[in-house]
CSV table of C-alpha atoms and ligand atoms in Angstrom, one decimal:
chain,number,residue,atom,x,y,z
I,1,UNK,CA,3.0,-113.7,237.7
I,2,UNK,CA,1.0,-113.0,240.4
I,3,UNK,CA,1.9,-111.0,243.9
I,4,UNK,CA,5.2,-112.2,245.6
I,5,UNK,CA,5.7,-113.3,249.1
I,6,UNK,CA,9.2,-113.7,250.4
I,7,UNK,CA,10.2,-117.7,251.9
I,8,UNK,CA,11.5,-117.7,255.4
I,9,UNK,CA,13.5,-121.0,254.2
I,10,UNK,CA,15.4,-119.6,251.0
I,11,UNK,CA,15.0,-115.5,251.5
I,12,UNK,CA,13.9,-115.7,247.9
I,13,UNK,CA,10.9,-114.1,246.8
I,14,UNK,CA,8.2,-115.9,244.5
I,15,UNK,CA,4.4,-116.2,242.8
I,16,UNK,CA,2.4,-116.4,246.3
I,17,UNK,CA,1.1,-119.7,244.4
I,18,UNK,CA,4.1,-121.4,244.8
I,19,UNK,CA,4.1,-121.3,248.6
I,20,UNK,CA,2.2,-122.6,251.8
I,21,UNK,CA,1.2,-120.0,253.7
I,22,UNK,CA,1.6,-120.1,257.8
I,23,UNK,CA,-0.6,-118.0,260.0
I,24,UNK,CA,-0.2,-116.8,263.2
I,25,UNK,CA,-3.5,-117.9,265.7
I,26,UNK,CA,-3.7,-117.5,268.7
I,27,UNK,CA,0.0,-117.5,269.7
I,28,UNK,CA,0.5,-120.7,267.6
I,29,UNK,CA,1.8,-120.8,263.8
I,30,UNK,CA,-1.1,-123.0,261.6
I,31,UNK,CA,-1.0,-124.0,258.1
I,32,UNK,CA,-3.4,-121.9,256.2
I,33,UNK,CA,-3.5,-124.4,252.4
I,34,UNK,CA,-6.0,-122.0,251.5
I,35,UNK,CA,-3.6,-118.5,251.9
I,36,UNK,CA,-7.0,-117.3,253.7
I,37,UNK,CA,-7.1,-117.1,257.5
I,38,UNK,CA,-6.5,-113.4,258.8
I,39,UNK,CA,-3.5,-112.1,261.0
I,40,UNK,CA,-0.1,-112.1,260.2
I,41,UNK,CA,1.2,-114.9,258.0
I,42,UNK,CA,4.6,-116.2,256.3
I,43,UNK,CA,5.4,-118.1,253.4
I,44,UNK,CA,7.3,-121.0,253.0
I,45,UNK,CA,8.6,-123.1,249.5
I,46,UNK,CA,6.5,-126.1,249.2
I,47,UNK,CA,9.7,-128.0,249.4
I,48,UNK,CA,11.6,-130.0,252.1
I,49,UNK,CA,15.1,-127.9,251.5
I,50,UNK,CA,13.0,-124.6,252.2
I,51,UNK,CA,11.3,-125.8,254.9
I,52,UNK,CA,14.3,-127.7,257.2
I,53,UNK,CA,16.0,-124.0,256.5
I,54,UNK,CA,13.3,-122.2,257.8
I,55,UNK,CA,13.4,-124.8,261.3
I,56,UNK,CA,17.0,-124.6,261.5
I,57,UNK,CA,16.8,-120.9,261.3
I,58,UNK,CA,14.0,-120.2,263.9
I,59,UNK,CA,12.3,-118.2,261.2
I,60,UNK,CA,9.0,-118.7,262.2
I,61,UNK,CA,8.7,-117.3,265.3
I,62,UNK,CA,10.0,-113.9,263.8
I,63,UNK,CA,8.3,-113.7,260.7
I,64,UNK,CA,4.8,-114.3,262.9
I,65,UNK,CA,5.5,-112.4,265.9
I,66,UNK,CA,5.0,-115.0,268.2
I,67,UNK,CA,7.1,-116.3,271.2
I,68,UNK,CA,7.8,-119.2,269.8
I,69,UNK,CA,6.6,-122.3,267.7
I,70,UNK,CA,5.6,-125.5,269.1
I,71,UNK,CA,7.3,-128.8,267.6
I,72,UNK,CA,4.4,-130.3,266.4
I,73,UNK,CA,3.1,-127.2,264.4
I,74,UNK,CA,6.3,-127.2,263.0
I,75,UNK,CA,5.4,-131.1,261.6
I,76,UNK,CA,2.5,-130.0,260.1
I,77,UNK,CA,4.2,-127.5,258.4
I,78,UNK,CA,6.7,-129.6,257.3
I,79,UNK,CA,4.5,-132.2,256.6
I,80,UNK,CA,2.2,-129.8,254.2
I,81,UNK,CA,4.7,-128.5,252.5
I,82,UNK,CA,6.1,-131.6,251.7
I,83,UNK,CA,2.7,-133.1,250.6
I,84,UNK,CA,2.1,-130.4,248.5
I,85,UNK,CA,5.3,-131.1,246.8
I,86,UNK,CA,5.0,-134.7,246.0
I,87,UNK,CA,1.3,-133.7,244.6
I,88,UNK,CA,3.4,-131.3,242.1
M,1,LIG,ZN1,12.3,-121.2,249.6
């Protein structure tokens, strides 16, 4: 197993591999597939469950320091995640 990052959906930690990372840019959160734009980032399961949890609980604007998060970068996140489930 390789480092653990902590889901803002779930609260459960897990392999960094089996999560989509979110960075903070420029005020805004942005996917980051690749796990490597710099700043401050959170993690998220590559799940719908995880990622409706994370929305309903205004997680992302806390776990990225950020005032808050747009509605369409929380579709792309949603939409990644999800896409990366289907994929397996
Ligand atoms: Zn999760």
């Amino acid at each position: 197993m390789g480092p653990t990052r902590r889901c803002v959906g779930c609260g459960h930690s897990d392999d960094k591999a089996n999560l989509l990372r979110i960075a903070a840019s420029e005020g805004r959160a942005v996917v980051d597939a690749s796990a490597s734009r710099p700043g401050r980032g959170a993690y998220v399961h590559r799940n719908r469950e995880c990622v409706e949890q994370s929305i309903h609980r205004r997680a992302w604007a806390r776990a990225l320091r950020i005032a808050r998060v747009d509605a369409q970068d929380l579709d792309a996140i949603a939409t990644s995640a999800v896409e990366n489930d289907r994929k397996g």
